[in-house]
Coordinates of C-alpha atoms in Angstrom, one line a residue:
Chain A
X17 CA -26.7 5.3 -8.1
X18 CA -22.8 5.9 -7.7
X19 CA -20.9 2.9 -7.6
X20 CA -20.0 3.4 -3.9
X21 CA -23.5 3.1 -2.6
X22 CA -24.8 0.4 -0.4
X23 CA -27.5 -1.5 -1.3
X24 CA -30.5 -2.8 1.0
X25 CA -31.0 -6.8 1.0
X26 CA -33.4 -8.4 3.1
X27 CA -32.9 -12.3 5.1
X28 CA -34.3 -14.3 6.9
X29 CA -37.7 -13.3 8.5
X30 CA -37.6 -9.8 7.0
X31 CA -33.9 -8.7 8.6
X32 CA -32.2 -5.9 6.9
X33 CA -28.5 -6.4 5.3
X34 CA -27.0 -3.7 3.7
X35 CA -24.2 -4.5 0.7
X36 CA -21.3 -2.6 -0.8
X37 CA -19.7 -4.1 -3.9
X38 CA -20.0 -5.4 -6.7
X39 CA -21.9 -9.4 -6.8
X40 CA -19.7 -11.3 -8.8
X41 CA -16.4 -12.3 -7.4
X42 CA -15.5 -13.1 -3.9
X43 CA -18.5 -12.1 -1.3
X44 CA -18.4 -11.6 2.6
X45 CA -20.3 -11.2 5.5
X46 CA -19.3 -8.4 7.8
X47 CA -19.8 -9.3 11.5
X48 CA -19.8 -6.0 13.0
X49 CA -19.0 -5.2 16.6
X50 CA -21.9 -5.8 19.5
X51 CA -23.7 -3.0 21.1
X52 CA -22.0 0.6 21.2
X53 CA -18.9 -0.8 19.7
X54 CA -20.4 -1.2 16.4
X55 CA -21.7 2.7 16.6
X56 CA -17.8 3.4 17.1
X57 CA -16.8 1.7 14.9
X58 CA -19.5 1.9 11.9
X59 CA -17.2 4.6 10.0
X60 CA -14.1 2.4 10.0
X61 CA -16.0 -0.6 9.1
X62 CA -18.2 0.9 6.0
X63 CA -14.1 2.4 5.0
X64 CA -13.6 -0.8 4.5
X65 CA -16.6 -2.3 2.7
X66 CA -15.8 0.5 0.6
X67 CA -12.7 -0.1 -0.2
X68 CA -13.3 -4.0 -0.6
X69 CA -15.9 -3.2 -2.9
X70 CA -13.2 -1.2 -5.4
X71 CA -11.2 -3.9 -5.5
X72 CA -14.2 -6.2 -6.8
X73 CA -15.3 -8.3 -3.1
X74 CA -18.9 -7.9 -2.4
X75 CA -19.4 -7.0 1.5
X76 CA -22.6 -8.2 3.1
X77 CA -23.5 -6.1 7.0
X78 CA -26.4 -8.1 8.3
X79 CA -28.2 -5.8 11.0
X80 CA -28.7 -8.7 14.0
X81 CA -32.6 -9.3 15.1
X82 CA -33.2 -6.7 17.6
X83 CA -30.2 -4.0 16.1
X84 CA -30.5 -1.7 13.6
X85 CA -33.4 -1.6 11.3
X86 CA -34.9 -5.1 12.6
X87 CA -38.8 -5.3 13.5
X88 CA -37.9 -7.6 16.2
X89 CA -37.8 -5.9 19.9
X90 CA -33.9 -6.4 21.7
X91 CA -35.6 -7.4 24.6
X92 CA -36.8 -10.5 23.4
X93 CA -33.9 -11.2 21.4
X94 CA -31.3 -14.3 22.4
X95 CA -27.9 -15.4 21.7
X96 CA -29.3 -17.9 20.2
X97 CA -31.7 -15.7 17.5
X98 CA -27.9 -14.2 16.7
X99 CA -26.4 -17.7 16.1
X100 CA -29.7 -18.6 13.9
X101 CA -29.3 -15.3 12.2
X102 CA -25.6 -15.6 10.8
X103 CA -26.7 -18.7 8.5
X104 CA -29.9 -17.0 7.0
X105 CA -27.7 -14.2 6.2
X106 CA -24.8 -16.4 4.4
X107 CA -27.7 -18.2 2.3
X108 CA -29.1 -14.6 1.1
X109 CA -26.1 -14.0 -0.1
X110 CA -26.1 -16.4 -2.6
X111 CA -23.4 -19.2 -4.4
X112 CA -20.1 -16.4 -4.4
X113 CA -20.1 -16.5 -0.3
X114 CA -16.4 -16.9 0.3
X115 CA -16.2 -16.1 4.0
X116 CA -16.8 -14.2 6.9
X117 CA -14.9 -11.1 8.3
X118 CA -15.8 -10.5 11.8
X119 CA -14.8 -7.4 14.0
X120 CA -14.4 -7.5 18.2
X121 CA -17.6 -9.3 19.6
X122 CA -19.2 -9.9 16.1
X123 CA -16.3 -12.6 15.8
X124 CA -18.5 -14.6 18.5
X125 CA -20.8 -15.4 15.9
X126 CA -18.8 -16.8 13.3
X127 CA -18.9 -20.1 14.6
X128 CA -22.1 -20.6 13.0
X129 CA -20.3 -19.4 9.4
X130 CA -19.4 -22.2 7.0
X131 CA -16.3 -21.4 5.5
X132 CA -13.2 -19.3 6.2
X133 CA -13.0 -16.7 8.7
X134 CA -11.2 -13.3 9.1
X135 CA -11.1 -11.4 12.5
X136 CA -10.4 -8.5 13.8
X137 CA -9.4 -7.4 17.5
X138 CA -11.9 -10.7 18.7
X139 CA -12.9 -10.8 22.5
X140 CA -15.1 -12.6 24.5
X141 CA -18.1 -11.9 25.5
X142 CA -17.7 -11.4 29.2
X143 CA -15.8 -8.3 28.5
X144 CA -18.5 -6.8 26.5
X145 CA -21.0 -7.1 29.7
X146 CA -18.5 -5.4 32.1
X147 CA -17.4 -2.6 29.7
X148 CA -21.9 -2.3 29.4
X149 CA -22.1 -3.2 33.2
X150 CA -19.2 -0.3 34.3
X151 CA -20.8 2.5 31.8
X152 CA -24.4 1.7 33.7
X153 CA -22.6 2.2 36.7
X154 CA -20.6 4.8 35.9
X155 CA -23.2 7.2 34.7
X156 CA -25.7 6.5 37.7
X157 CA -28.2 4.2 35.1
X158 CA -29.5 1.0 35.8
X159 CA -27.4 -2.1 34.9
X160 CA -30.0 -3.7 34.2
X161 CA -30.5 -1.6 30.9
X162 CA -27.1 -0.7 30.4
X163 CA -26.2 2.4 28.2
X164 CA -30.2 2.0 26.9
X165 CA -29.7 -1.5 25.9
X166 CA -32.4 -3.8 27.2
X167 CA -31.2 -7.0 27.4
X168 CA -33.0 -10.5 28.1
X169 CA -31.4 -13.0 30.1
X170 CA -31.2 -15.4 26.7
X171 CA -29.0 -13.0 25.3
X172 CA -26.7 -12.1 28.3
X173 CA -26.5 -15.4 30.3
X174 CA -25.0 -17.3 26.9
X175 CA -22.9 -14.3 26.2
X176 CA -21.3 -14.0 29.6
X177 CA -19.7 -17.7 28.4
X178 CA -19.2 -17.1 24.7
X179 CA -15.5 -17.0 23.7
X180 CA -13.4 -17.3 20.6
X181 CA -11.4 -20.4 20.1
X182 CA -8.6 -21.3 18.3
X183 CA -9.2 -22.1 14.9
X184 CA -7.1 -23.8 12.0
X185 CA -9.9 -21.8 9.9
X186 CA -9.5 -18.5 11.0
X187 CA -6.8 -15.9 10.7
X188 CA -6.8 -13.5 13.6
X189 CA -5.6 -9.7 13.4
X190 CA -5.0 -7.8 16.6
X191 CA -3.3 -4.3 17.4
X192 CA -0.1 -4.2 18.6
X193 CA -1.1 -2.8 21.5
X194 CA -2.7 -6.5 22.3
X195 CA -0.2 -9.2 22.7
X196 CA -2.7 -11.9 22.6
X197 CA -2.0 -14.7 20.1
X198 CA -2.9 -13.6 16.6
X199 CA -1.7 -14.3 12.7
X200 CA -0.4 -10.3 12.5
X201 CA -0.3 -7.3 14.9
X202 CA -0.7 -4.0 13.3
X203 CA -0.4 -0.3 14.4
X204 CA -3.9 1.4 15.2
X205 CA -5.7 3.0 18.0
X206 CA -9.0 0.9 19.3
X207 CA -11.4 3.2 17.6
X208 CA -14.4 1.1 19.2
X209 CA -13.3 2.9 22.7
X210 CA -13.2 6.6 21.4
X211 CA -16.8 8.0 22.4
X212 CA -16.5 10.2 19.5
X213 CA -16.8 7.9 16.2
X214 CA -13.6 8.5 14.4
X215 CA -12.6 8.3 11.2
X216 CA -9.1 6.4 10.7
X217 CA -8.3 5.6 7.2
X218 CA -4.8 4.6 7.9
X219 CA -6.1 2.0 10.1
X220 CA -9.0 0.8 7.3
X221 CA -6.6 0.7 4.4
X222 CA -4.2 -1.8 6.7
X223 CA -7.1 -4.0 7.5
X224 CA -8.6 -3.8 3.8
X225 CA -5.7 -5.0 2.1
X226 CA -5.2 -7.5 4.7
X227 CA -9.0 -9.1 4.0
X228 CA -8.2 -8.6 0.3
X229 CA -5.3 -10.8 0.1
X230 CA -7.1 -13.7 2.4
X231 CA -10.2 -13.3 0.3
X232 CA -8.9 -13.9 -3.1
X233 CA -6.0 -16.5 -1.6
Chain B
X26 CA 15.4 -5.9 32.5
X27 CA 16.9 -3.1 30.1
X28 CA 14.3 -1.8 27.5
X29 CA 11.4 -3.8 29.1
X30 CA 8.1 -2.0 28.8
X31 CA 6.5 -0.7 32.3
X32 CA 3.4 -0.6 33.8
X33 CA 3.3 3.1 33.6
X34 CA 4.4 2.9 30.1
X35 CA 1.2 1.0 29.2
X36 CA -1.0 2.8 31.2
X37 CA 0.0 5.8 29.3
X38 CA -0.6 4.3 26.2
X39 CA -4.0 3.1 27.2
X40 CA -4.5 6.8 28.2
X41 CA -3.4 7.7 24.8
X42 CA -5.4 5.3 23.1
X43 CA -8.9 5.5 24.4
X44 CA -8.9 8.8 25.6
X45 CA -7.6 10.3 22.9
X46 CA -5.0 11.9 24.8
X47 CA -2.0 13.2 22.4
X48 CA 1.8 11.9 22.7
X49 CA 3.3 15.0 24.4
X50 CA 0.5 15.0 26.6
X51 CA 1.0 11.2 27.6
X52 CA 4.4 11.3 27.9
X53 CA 3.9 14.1 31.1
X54 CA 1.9 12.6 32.6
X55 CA 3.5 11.1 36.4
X56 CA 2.3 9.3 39.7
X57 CA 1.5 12.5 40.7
X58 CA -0.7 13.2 37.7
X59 CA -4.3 13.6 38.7
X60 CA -6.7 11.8 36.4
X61 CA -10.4 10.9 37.4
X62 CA -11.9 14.6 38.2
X63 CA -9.8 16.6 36.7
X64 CA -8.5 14.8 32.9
X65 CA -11.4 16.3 31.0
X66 CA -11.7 13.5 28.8
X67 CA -11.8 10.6 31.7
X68 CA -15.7 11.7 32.1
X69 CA -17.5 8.6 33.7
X70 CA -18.3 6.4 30.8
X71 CA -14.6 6.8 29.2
X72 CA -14.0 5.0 32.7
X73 CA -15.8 2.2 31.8
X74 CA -13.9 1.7 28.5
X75 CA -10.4 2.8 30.2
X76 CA -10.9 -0.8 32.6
X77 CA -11.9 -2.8 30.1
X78 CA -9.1 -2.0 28.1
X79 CA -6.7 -2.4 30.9
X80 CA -7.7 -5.4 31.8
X81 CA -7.1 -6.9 28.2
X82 CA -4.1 -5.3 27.7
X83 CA -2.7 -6.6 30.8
X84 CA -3.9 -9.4 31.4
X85 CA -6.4 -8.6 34.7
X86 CA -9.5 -8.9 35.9
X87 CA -10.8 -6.1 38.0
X88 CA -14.2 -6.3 40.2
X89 CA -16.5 -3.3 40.1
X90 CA -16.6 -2.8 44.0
X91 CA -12.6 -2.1 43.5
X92 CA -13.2 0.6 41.6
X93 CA -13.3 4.4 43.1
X94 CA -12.0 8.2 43.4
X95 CA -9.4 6.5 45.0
X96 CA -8.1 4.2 42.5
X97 CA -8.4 6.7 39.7
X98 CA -7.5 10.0 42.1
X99 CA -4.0 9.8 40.5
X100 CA -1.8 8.5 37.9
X101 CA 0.5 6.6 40.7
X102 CA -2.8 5.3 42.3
X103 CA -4.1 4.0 39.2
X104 CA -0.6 2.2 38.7
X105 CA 0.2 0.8 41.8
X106 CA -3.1 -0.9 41.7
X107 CA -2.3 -2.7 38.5
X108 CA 0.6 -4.0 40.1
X109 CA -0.5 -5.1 42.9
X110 CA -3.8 -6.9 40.6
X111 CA -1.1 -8.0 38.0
X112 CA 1.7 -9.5 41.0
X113 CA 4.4 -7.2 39.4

């Protein structure tokens, strides 16, 4: 197995978590985007985990109940099985979990992360439904099954509210292109709008030596 | 205000930025600019991601029965709806 290659960890009730990096030294778990952000921005993120795991920090992607490789169906899936979800996956990890490093809507979750926390480009959760609400719209589809995505009222309703907060815990990273409060702004296109997944490796190496420097501070 | 950035200017970057749409290409564009139609890249679901990102960037909320050809016929259209949303 090359040294760049992920590895497949289960949590929880049988959820998938894939893992670059080495497991000694500090360890994180990657909240990824929600819904067809995270497709957008999958290349970007693993550039990171990547690059993380070079410089000797384990990265941890849990795949959400109802997401990726899960068993569990998306239509039965709530907010709340997310918030559950994010614990199980810090306790697979094991004794070196140092953190969490959230991206867009994943950082909604990190409330439920004991710890420090890292975010990138956060945003609540109401914006997520209309950007889904407008696309369902948009290309003639229902809204109730926006972009393919079947949603149950548990998941949406709580979502609709769910916002991220100040917190003394937390350093926040945002584009310059968004002037809302944050620790750092830094120059970089919003590759979870681009339809086309896009590589930008100018943009991961800026964000990977930012978590690099917080995680071994 | 000298130097302060426009409406127009961040509309073109929010062009630039989800669309894809290069600098040169950005920087052309005027009111009179048509976008939703006949900008290949504005397809239906870029629209979707074009709102949302205006209305973080400035600061907006925009209701879906607002939005239409008209709104997005034009560049100068498109902007003079934001300032009239944003009380510019």
């Amino acid at each position: 197995m090359s040294p760049g290659a992920p590895r497949v960890h289960l949590y929880g009730a049988g959820e998938a978590m894939l893992a670059f990096g080495p497991q000694t030294g500090p360890q994180l778990l990657v909240l990824q985007p929600l819904f067809e952000e995270m497709n957008r921005a999958r290349a970007l993120i693993v550039a990171i985990c990547r690059a993380l795991g070079e410089r000797g920090i384990g990265c941890w992607l849990p795949d959400l109940p109802g997401t990726g490789e899960s068993l569990t169906a998306l239509d039965t899936t709530s907010w709340q099985d997310w918030c559950d979800a994010v614990p199980l996956a810090v306790a697979a990890i094991g004794g070196g979990f140092t953190g969490s490093v959230g991206f867009r809507g994943g950082v909604l979750l990190d409330h439920a992360v004991p710890g420090r926390r890292w975010r990138f480009a956060p945003t609540a959760g109401r914006s997520l439904l209309s950007d889904l609400r407008r696309s369902a719209l948009a290309s003639g589809s229902d809204p109730a099954t926006p972009a393919g995505y079947h949603l149950a009222p548990g998941l949406t309703g709580p979502l609709s509210t769910a916002d991220v907060g100040a917190d003394d815990n937390a350093r926040t990273i945002r584009l310059v292109s968004d002037d809302r409060p944050a620790d750092r702004h830094i120059e970089g296109v919003p590759v979870w709008r681009r339809p086309e997944p896009e590589q930008n490796l100018a943009l991961a190496r800026l964000l990977s030596d930012d978590i690099a420097i917080w995680a071994m501070a | 205000m000298p130097g302060a950035v426009t409406i127009e200017d961040q509309l073109r970057a929010i062009l630039r930025d989800v669309l894809g749409v290069d600098a040169a290409r950005a920087d052309a564009i005027d009111d009179d600019t048509p976008l939703f139609g006949a900008m290949p890249e504005l397809d239906s679901m870029a629209v979707a991601g074009l709102l949302t990102e205006i209305e973080d960037r400035l600061h907006i909320l925009i209701d879906d029965d607002e939005v239409d050809g008209d709104m997005l016929g034009s560049f100068g259209r498109l902007a003079a709806f934001v300032r009239a949303k944003s009380g510019a």
